[in-house]
PDB file of N, CA and C in Angstrom:
ATOM      1  N   UNK A 251    -168.561-109.569 101.898  1.00 59.00           N
ATOM      2  CA  UNK A 251    -167.530-110.391 101.301  1.00 59.00           C
ATOM      3  C   UNK A 251    -166.234-110.209 102.084  1.00 59.00           C
ATOM      4  N   UNK A 252    -165.550-111.307 102.352  1.00 62.00           N
ATOM      5  CA  UNK A 252    -164.258-111.156 103.036  1.00 62.00           C
ATOM      6  C   UNK A 252    -163.231-110.502 102.117  1.00 62.00           C
ATOM      7  N   UNK A 253    -162.303-109.808 102.716  1.00 67.00           N
ATOM      8  CA  UNK A 253    -161.231-109.179 101.940  1.00 67.00           C
ATOM      9  C   UNK A 253    -159.976-110.028 101.952  1.00 67.00           C
ATOM     10  N   UNK A 254    -160.081-111.259 102.435  1.00 66.00           N
ATOM     11  CA  UNK A 254    -158.957-112.177 102.533  1.00 66.00           C
ATOM     12  C   UNK A 254    -159.376-113.497 101.893  1.00 66.00           C
ATOM     13  N   UNK A 255    -158.436-114.380 101.750  1.00 65.00           N
ATOM     14  CA  UNK A 255    -158.768-115.728 101.285  1.00 65.00           C
ATOM     15  C   UNK A 255    -158.152-116.042  99.940  1.00 65.00           C
ATOM     16  N   UNK A 256    -158.098-117.308  99.661  1.00 60.00           N
ATOM     17  CA  UNK A 256    -157.525-117.817  98.424  1.00 60.00           C
ATOM     18  C   UNK A 256    -158.524-118.775  97.826  1.00 60.00           C
ATOM     19  N   UNK A 257    -158.976-118.505  96.628  1.00 65.00           N
ATOM     20  CA  UNK A 257    -159.868-119.430  95.955  1.00 65.00           C
ATOM     21  C   UNK A 257    -159.054-120.328  95.044  1.00 65.00           C
ATOM     22  N   UNK A 258    -159.412-121.576  94.999  1.00 73.00           N
ATOM     23  CA  UNK A 258    -158.746-122.470  94.076  1.00 73.00           C
ATOM     24  C   UNK A 258    -158.293-123.755  94.727  1.00 73.00           C
ATOM     25  N   UNK A 259    -157.189-124.284  94.268  1.00 77.00           N
ATOM     26  CA  UNK A 259    -156.707-125.593  94.696  1.00 77.00           C
ATOM     27  C   UNK A 259    -156.241-125.621  96.145  1.00 77.00           C
ATOM     28  N   UNK A 260    -156.068-124.460  96.777  1.00 81.00           N
ATOM     29  CA  UNK A 260    -155.638-124.410  98.171  1.00 81.00           C
ATOM     30  C   UNK A 260    -156.817-124.314  99.131  1.00 81.00           C
ATOM     31  N   UNK A 261    -158.006-124.457  98.645  1.00 85.00           N
ATOM     32  CA  UNK A 261    -159.198-124.394  99.490  1.00 85.00           C
ATOM     33  C   UNK A 261    -160.127-123.287  99.031  1.00 85.00           C
ATOM     34  N   UNK A 262    -161.312-123.273  99.605  1.00 86.00           N
ATOM     35  CA  UNK A 262    -162.328-122.295  99.240  1.00 86.00           C
ATOM     36  C   UNK A 262    -162.847-121.586 100.475  1.00 86.00           C
ATOM     37  N   UNK A 263    -163.257-120.338 100.308  1.00 87.00           N
ATOM     38  CA  UNK A 263    -163.985-119.607 101.323  1.00 87.00           C
ATOM     39  C   UNK A 263    -165.454-119.808 100.982  1.00 87.00           C
ATOM     40  N   UNK A 264    -166.260-120.287 101.938  1.00 86.00           N
ATOM     41  CA  UNK A 264    -167.672-120.560 101.667  1.00 86.00           C
ATOM     42  C   UNK A 264    -168.520-119.585 102.474  1.00 86.00           C
ATOM     43  N   UNK A 265    -169.458-118.917 101.773  1.00 86.00           N
ATOM     44  CA  UNK A 265    -170.365-117.963 102.401  1.00 86.00           C
ATOM     45  C   UNK A 265    -171.782-118.520 102.386  1.00 86.00           C
ATOM     46  N   UNK A 266    -172.594-118.073 103.347  1.00 83.00           N
ATOM     47  CA  UNK A 266    -174.002-118.469 103.331  1.00 83.00           C
ATOM     48  C   UNK A 266    -174.797-117.481 102.484  1.00 83.00           C
ATOM     49  N   UNK A 267    -176.095-117.643 102.422  1.00 80.00           N
ATOM     50  CA  UNK A 267    -176.940-116.801 101.596  1.00 80.00           C
ATOM     51  C   UNK A 267    -176.964-115.344 102.008  1.00 80.00           C
ATOM     52  N   UNK A 268    -176.532-115.064 103.243  1.00 82.00           N
ATOM     53  CA  UNK A 268    -176.478-113.689 103.734  1.00 82.00           C
ATOM     54  C   UNK A 268    -175.089-113.093 103.620  1.00 82.00           C
ATOM     55  N   UNK A 269    -174.162-113.838 103.002  1.00 84.00           N
ATOM     56  CA  UNK A 269    -172.803-113.342 102.827  1.00 84.00           C
ATOM     57  C   UNK A 269    -171.903-113.527 104.032  1.00 84.00           C
ATOM     58  N   UNK A 270    -172.357-114.292 105.026  1.00 87.00           N
ATOM     59  CA  UNK A 270    -171.525-114.570 106.198  1.00 87.00           C
ATOM     60  C   UNK A 270    -170.599-115.748 105.913  1.00 87.00           C
ATOM     61  N   UNK A 271    -169.389-115.673 106.403  1.00 89.00           N
ATOM     62  CA  UNK A 271    -168.420-116.749 106.217  1.00 89.00           C
ATOM     63  C   UNK A 271    -168.826-117.937 107.087  1.00 89.00           C
ATOM     64  N   UNK A 272    -169.043-119.095 106.454  1.00 89.00           N
ATOM     65  CA  UNK A 272    -169.356-120.310 107.193  1.00 89.00           C
ATOM     66  C   UNK A 272    -168.182-121.276 107.195  1.00 89.00           C
ATOM     67  N   UNK A 273    -167.242-121.054 106.292  1.00 89.00           N
ATOM     68  CA  UNK A 273    -166.029-121.868 106.238  1.00 89.00           C
ATOM     69  C   UNK A 273    -164.909-120.971 105.707  1.00 89.00           C
ATOM     70  N   UNK A 274    -163.983-120.549 106.575  1.00 89.00           N
ATOM     71  CA  UNK A 274    -162.930-119.652 106.125  1.00 89.00           C
ATOM     72  C   UNK A 274    -161.919-120.297 105.188  1.00 89.00           C
ATOM     73  N   UNK A 275    -161.787-121.621 105.255  1.00 88.00           N
ATOM     74  CA  UNK A 275    -160.862-122.317 104.356  1.00 88.00           C
ATOM     75  C   UNK A 275    -161.214-123.796 104.338  1.00 88.00           C
ATOM     76  N   UNK A 276    -161.722-124.261 103.216  1.00 90.00           N
ATOM     77  CA  UNK A 276    -162.044-125.682 103.079  1.00 90.00           C
ATOM     78  C   UNK A 276    -160.747-126.461 102.876  1.00 90.00           C
ATOM     79  N   UNK A 277    -160.820-127.796 103.017  1.00 90.00           N
ATOM     80  CA  UNK A 277    -159.621-128.592 102.741  1.00 90.00           C
ATOM     81  C   UNK A 277    -159.094-128.323 101.332  1.00 90.00           C
ATOM     82  N   UNK A 278    -157.797-128.353 101.205  1.00 88.00           N
ATOM     83  CA  UNK A 278    -157.152-128.049  99.924  1.00 88.00           C
ATOM     84  C   UNK A 278    -157.166-129.259  98.997  1.00 88.00           C
ATOM     85  N   UNK A 279    -157.565-129.036  97.760  1.00 86.00           N
ATOM     86  CA  UNK A 279    -157.545-130.099  96.760  1.00 86.00           C
ATOM     87  C   UNK A 279    -156.136-130.662  96.604  1.00 86.00           C
ATOM     88  N   UNK A 280    -155.148-129.791  96.677  1.00 87.00           N
ATOM     89  CA  UNK A 280    -153.759-130.233  96.512  1.00 87.00           C
ATOM     90  C   UNK A 280    -153.323-131.197  97.614  1.00 87.00           C
ATOM     91  N   UNK A 281    -154.011-131.145  98.755  1.00 89.00           N
ATOM     92  CA  UNK A 281    -153.665-132.025  99.880  1.00 89.00           C
ATOM     93  C   UNK A 281    -154.484-133.303  99.917  1.00 89.00           C
ATOM     94  N   UNK A 282    -155.792-133.202  99.642  1.00 89.00           N
ATOM     95  CA  UNK A 282    -156.671-134.362  99.840  1.00 89.00           C
ATOM     96  C   UNK A 282    -157.454-134.777  98.596  1.00 89.00           C
ATOM     97  N   UNK A 283    -157.186-134.138  97.475  1.00 86.00           N
ATOM     98  CA  UNK A 283    -157.816-134.468  96.192  1.00 86.00           C
ATOM     99  C   UNK A 283    -159.343-134.450  96.274  1.00 86.00           C
ATOM    100  N   UNK A 284    -159.992-135.508  95.842  1.00 85.00           N
ATOM    101  CA  UNK A 284    -161.447-135.560  95.743  1.00 85.00           C
ATOM    102  C   UNK A 284    -162.183-135.334  97.046  1.00 85.00           C
ATOM    103  N   UNK A 285    -161.542-135.618  98.167  1.00 89.00           N
ATOM    104  CA  UNK A 285    -162.187-135.389  99.458  1.00 89.00           C
ATOM    105  C   UNK A 285    -162.473-133.902  99.674  1.00 89.00           C
ATOM    106  N   UNK A 286    -161.686-133.039  99.052  1.00 87.00           N
ATOM    107  CA  UNK A 286    -161.923-131.597  99.169  1.00 87.00           C
ATOM    108  C   UNK A 286    -163.276-131.232  98.567  1.00 87.00           C
ATOM    109  N   UNK A 287    -163.597-131.804  97.398  1.00 86.00           N
ATOM    110  CA  UNK A 287    -164.884-131.537  96.772  1.00 86.00           C
ATOM    111  C   UNK A 287    -166.014-132.129  97.605  1.00 86.00           C
ATOM    112  N   UNK A 288    -165.827-133.333  98.131  1.00 87.00           N
ATOM    113  CA  UNK A 288    -166.855-133.968  98.952  1.00 87.00           C
ATOM    114  C   UNK A 288    -167.164-133.117 100.181  1.00 87.00           C
ATOM    115  N   UNK A 289    -166.135-132.522 100.776  1.00 90.00           N
ATOM    116  CA  UNK A 289    -166.324-131.668 101.947  1.00 90.00           C
ATOM    117  C   UNK A 289    -167.192-130.470 101.594  1.00 90.00           C
ATOM    118  N   UNK A 290    -166.860-129.777 100.512  1.00 88.00           N
ATOM    119  CA  UNK A 290    -167.613-128.586 100.117  1.00 88.00           C
ATOM    120  C   UNK A 290    -169.030-128.964  99.704  1.00 88.00           C
ATOM    121  N   UNK A 291    -169.199-130.088  99.008  1.00 85.00           N
ATOM    122  CA  UNK A 291    -170.535-130.532  98.619  1.00 85.00           C
ATOM    123  C   UNK A 291    -171.381-130.820  99.851  1.00 85.00           C
ATOM    124  N   UNK A 292    -170.808-131.462 100.870  1.00 86.00           N
ATOM    125  CA  UNK A 292    -171.542-131.750 102.100  1.00 86.00           C
ATOM    126  C   UNK A 292    -171.899-130.462 102.832  1.00 86.00           C
ATOM    127  N   UNK A 293    -170.981-129.521 102.857  1.00 87.00           N
ATOM    128  CA  UNK A 293    -171.231-128.239 103.500  1.00 87.00           C
ATOM    129  C   UNK A 293    -172.371-127.501 102.797  1.00 87.00           C
ATOM    130  N   UNK A 294    -172.337-127.463 101.468  1.00 84.00           N
ATOM    131  CA  UNK A 294    -173.398-126.799 100.717  1.00 84.00           C
ATOM    132  C   UNK A 294    -174.733-127.502 100.899  1.00 84.00           C
ATOM    133  N   UNK A 295    -174.730-128.826 100.935  1.00 80.00           N
ATOM    134  CA  UNK A 295    -175.972-129.572 101.149  1.00 80.00           C
ATOM    135  C   UNK A 295    -176.570-129.228 102.509  1.00 80.00           C
ATOM    136  N   UNK A 296    -175.718-129.093 103.531  1.00 84.00           N
ATOM    137  CA  UNK A 296    -176.202-128.724 104.861  1.00 84.00           C
ATOM    138  C   UNK A 296    -176.770-127.304 104.855  1.00 84.00           C
ATOM    139  N   UNK A 297    -176.119-126.403 104.149  1.00 83.00           N
ATOM    140  CA  UNK A 297    -176.601-125.021 104.084  1.00 83.00           C
ATOM    141  C   UNK A 297    -177.914-124.913 103.316  1.00 83.00           C
ATOM    142  N   UNK A 298    -178.045-125.706 102.248  1.00 78.00           N
ATOM    143  CA  UNK A 298    -179.228-125.626 101.398  1.00 78.00           C
ATOM    144  C   UNK A 298    -180.404-126.426 101.940  1.00 78.00           C
ATOM    145  N   UNK A 299    -180.138-127.410 102.783  1.00 73.00           N
ATOM    146  CA  UNK A 299    -181.206-128.227 103.345  1.00 73.00           C
ATOM    147  C   UNK A 299    -181.995-128.926 102.259  1.00 73.00           C
ATOM    148  N   UNK A 300    -183.329-128.787 102.314  1.00 60.00           N
ATOM    149  CA  UNK A 300    -184.204-129.461 101.359  1.00 60.00           C
ATOM    150  C   UNK A 300    -184.021-128.952  99.933  1.00 60.00           C
ATOM    151  N   UNK A 301    -183.428-127.784  99.778  1.00 60.00           N
ATOM    152  CA  UNK A 301    -183.225-127.238  98.441  1.00 60.00           C
ATOM    153  C   UNK A 301    -182.082-127.931  97.711  1.00 60.00           C
ATOM    154  N   UNK A 302    -181.253-128.680  98.449  1.00 57.00           N
ATOM    155  CA  UNK A 302    -180.112-129.359  97.826  1.00 57.00           C
ATOM    156  C   UNK A 302    -180.609-130.517  96.964  1.00 57.00           C
ATOM    157  N   UNK A 303    -180.057-130.624  95.782  1.00 53.00           N
ATOM    158  CA  UNK A 303    -180.390-131.736  94.898  1.00 53.00           C
ATOM    159  C   UNK A 303    -179.292-132.777  94.958  1.00 53.00           C
ATOM    160  N   UNK A 304    -179.598-133.951  94.537  1.00 53.00           N
ATOM    161  CA  UNK A 304    -178.598-135.006  94.431  1.00 53.00           C
ATOM    162  C   UNK A 304    -177.545-134.581  93.415  1.00 53.00           C
ATOM    163  N   UNK A 305    -176.381-135.248  93.399  1.00 55.00           N
ATOM    164  CA  UNK A 305    -175.339-134.852  92.443  1.00 55.00           C
ATOM    165  C   UNK A 305    -175.897-134.728  91.026  1.00 55.00           C
ATOM    166  N   UNK A 306    -175.486-133.711  90.348  1.00 55.00           N
ATOM    167  CA  UNK A 306    -175.962-133.456  89.005  1.00 55.00           C
ATOM    168  C   UNK A 306    -176.358-132.000  88.868  1.00 55.00           C
ATOM    169  N   UNK A 307    -177.286-131.736  88.008  1.00 52.00           N
ATOM    170  CA  UNK A 307    -177.695-130.373  87.731  1.00 52.00           C
ATOM    171  C   UNK A 307    -178.700-129.854  88.754  1.00 52.00           C
ATOM    172  N   UNK A 308    -178.763-128.546  88.886  1.00 64.00           N
ATOM    173  CA  UNK A 308    -179.768-127.918  89.723  1.00 64.00           C
ATOM    174  C   UNK A 308    -181.064-127.757  88.939  1.00 64.00           C
ATOM    175  N   UNK A 309    -181.115-128.301  87.739  1.00 66.00           N
ATOM    176  CA  UNK A 309    -182.291-128.247  86.889  1.00 66.00           C
ATOM    177  C   UNK A 309    -182.706-129.662  86.548  1.00 66.00           C
ATOM    178  N   UNK A 310    -183.950-129.797  86.150  1.00 71.00           N
ATOM    179  CA  UNK A 310    -184.462-131.109  85.768  1.00 71.00           C
ATOM    180  C   UNK A 310    -184.949-131.053  84.325  1.00 71.00           C
ATOM    181  N   UNK A 311    -184.970-132.196  83.634  1.00 72.00           N
ATOM    182  CA  UNK A 311    -185.500-132.209  82.274  1.00 72.00           C
ATOM    183  C   UNK A 311    -186.884-131.560  82.225  1.00 72.00           C
ATOM    184  N   UNK A 312    -187.099-130.733  81.220  1.00 78.00           N
ATOM    185  CA  UNK A 312    -188.358-130.022  81.070  1.00 78.00           C
ATOM    186  C   UNK A 312    -188.301-128.591  81.585  1.00 78.00           C
ATOM    187  N   UNK A 313    -187.295-128.272  82.417  1.00 81.00           N
ATOM    188  CA  UNK A 313    -187.154-126.907  82.929  1.00 81.00           C
ATOM    189  C   UNK A 313    -186.758-125.960  81.808  1.00 81.00           C
ATOM    190  N   UNK A 314    -187.305-124.749  81.870  1.00 83.00           N
ATOM    191  CA  UNK A 314    -186.898-123.714  80.923  1.00 83.00           C
ATOM    192  C   UNK A 314    -185.644-123.044  81.478  1.00 83.00           C
ATOM    193  N   UNK A 315    -184.672-122.821  80.620  1.00 81.00           N
ATOM    194  CA  UNK A 315    -183.395-122.220  81.032  1.00 81.00           C
ATOM    195  C   UNK A 315    -183.046-121.071  80.101  1.00 81.00           C
ATOM    196  N   UNK A 316    -182.255-120.147  80.612  1.00 84.00           N
ATOM    197  CA  UNK A 316    -181.744-119.047  79.790  1.00 84.00           C
ATOM    198  C   UNK A 316    -180.251-119.282  79.616  1.00 84.00           C
ATOM    199  N   UNK A 317    -179.779-119.263  78.384  1.00 86.00           N
ATOM    200  CA  UNK A 317    -178.374-119.514  78.082  1.00 86.00           C
ATOM    201  C   UNK A 317    -177.544-118.310  78.500  1.00 86.00           C
ATOM    202  N   UNK A 318    -176.423-118.587  79.158  1.00 85.00           N
ATOM    203  CA  UNK A 318    -175.528-117.518  79.613  1.00 85.00           C
ATOM    204  C   UNK A 318    -174.107-118.049  79.670  1.00 85.00           C
ATOM    205  N   UNK A 319    -173.164-117.182  79.446  1.00 84.00           N
ATOM    206  CA  UNK A 319    -171.761-117.525  79.635  1.00 84.00           C
ATOM    207  C   UNK A 319    -171.075-118.215  78.472  1.00 84.00           C
ATOM    208  N   UNK A 320    -171.732-118.323  77.325  1.00 84.00           N
ATOM    209  CA  UNK A 320    -171.087-118.959  76.192  1.00 84.00           C
ATOM    210  C   UNK A 320    -170.053-118.017  75.585  1.00 84.00           C
ATOM    211  N   UNK A 321    -168.867-118.526  75.358  1.00 84.00           N
ATOM    212  CA  UNK A 321    -167.807-117.731  74.754  1.00 84.00           C
ATOM    213  C   UNK A 321    -167.714-118.029  73.258  1.00 84.00           C
ATOM    214  N   UNK A 322    -167.795-119.302  72.911  1.00 85.00           N
ATOM    215  CA  UNK A 322    -167.653-119.707  71.516  1.00 85.00           C
ATOM    216  C   UNK A 322    -168.809-119.265  70.630  1.00 85.00           C
ATOM    217  N   UNK A 323    -170.007-119.150  71.203  1.00 85.00           N
ATOM    218  CA  UNK A 323    -171.197-118.719  70.457  1.00 85.00           C
ATOM    219  C   UNK A 323    -171.945-117.667  71.260  1.00 85.00           C
ATOM    220  N   UNK A 324    -171.338-116.508  71.490  1.00 88.00           N
ATOM    221  CA  UNK A 324    -171.955-115.501  72.347  1.00 88.00           C
ATOM    222  C   UNK A 324    -173.320-115.021  71.857  1.00 88.00           C
ATOM    223  N   UNK A 325    -173.610-115.183  70.580  1.00 90.00           N
ATOM    224  CA  UNK A 325    -174.905-114.748  70.060  1.00 90.00           C
ATOM    225  C   UNK A 325    -176.064-115.549  70.652  1.00 90.00           C
ATOM    226  N   UNK A 326    -175.756-116.721  71.233  1.00 88.00           N
ATOM    227  CA  UNK A 326    -176.795-117.542  71.858  1.00 88.00           C
ATOM    228  C   UNK A 326    -177.114-117.111  73.291  1.00 88.00           C
ATOM    229  N   UNK A 327    -176.224-116.359  73.917  1.00 89.00           N
ATOM    230  CA  UNK A 327    -176.465-115.902  75.285  1.00 89.00           C
ATOM    231  C   UNK A 327    -177.749-115.102  75.351  1.00 89.00           C
ATOM    232  N   UNK A 328    -178.549-115.373  76.368  1.00 90.00           N
ATOM    233  CA  UNK A 328    -179.820-114.686  76.549  1.00 90.00           C
ATOM    234  C   UNK A 328    -181.006-115.424  75.960  1.00 90.00           C
ATOM    235  N   UNK A 329    -180.763-116.411  75.108  1.00 89.00           N
ATOM    236  CA  UNK A 329    -181.865-117.160  74.502  1.00 89.00           C
ATOM    237  C   UNK A 329    -182.442-118.149  75.515  1.00 89.00           C
ATOM    238  N   UNK A 330    -183.731-118.456  75.340  1.00 89.00           N
ATOM    239  CA  UNK A 330    -184.393-119.435  76.191  1.00 89.00           C
ATOM    240  C   UNK A 330    -184.350-120.810  75.538  1.00 89.00           C
ATOM    241  N   UNK A 331    -184.319-121.838  76.371  1.00 87.00           N
ATOM    242  CA  UNK A 331    -184.340-123.203  75.877  1.00 87.00           C
ATOM    243  C   UNK A 331    -185.006-124.106  76.894  1.00 87.00           C
ATOM    244  N   UNK A 332    -185.258-125.335  76.520  1.00 83.00           N
ATOM    245  CA  UNK A 332    -185.827-126.329  77.424  1.00 83.00           C
ATOM    246  C   UNK A 332    -184.798-127.430  77.628  1.00 83.00           C
ATOM    247  N   UNK A 333    -184.526-127.748  78.879  1.00 77.00           N
ATOM    248  CA  UNK A 333    -183.543-128.777  79.199  1.00 77.00           C
ATOM    249  C   UNK A 333    -184.134-130.142  78.832  1.00 77.00           C
ATOM    250  N   UNK A 334    -183.419-130.890  77.990  1.00 76.00           N
ATOM    251  CA  UNK A 334    -183.915-132.191  77.534  1.00 76.00           C
ATOM    252  C   UNK A 334    -183.462-133.336  78.419  1.00 76.00           C
ATOM    253  N   UNK A 335    -182.255-133.254  78.946  1.00 63.00           N
ATOM    254  CA  UNK A 335    -181.769-134.315  79.836  1.00 63.00           C
ATOM    255  C   UNK A 335    -180.771-133.719  80.792  1.00 63.00           C
ATOM    256  N   UNK A 336    -180.553-134.408  81.919  1.00 51.00           N
ATOM    257  CA  UNK A 336    -179.642-133.882  82.929  1.00 51.00           C
ATOM    258  C   UNK A 336    -178.560-134.842  83.280  1.00 51.00           C
TER     259      UNK A 336
END
């Protein structure tokens, strides 16, 4: 992991699957708005290759998922569910 960089509206540091820096600073959202997201999405699609999915979820309807990260209903975290739509 780099010990430098700023995450957020001023750009992103993008790492590959081995933790190597592939983009030290993406375009800043504050400068180019939506184009900043398009840049990072294109970069990730190139890194992921065939594993990249079209815009949307990395899951498909019917996939089993484990709930995580809920703040409002933390008792649901860890439960299994089936994705109904994406």
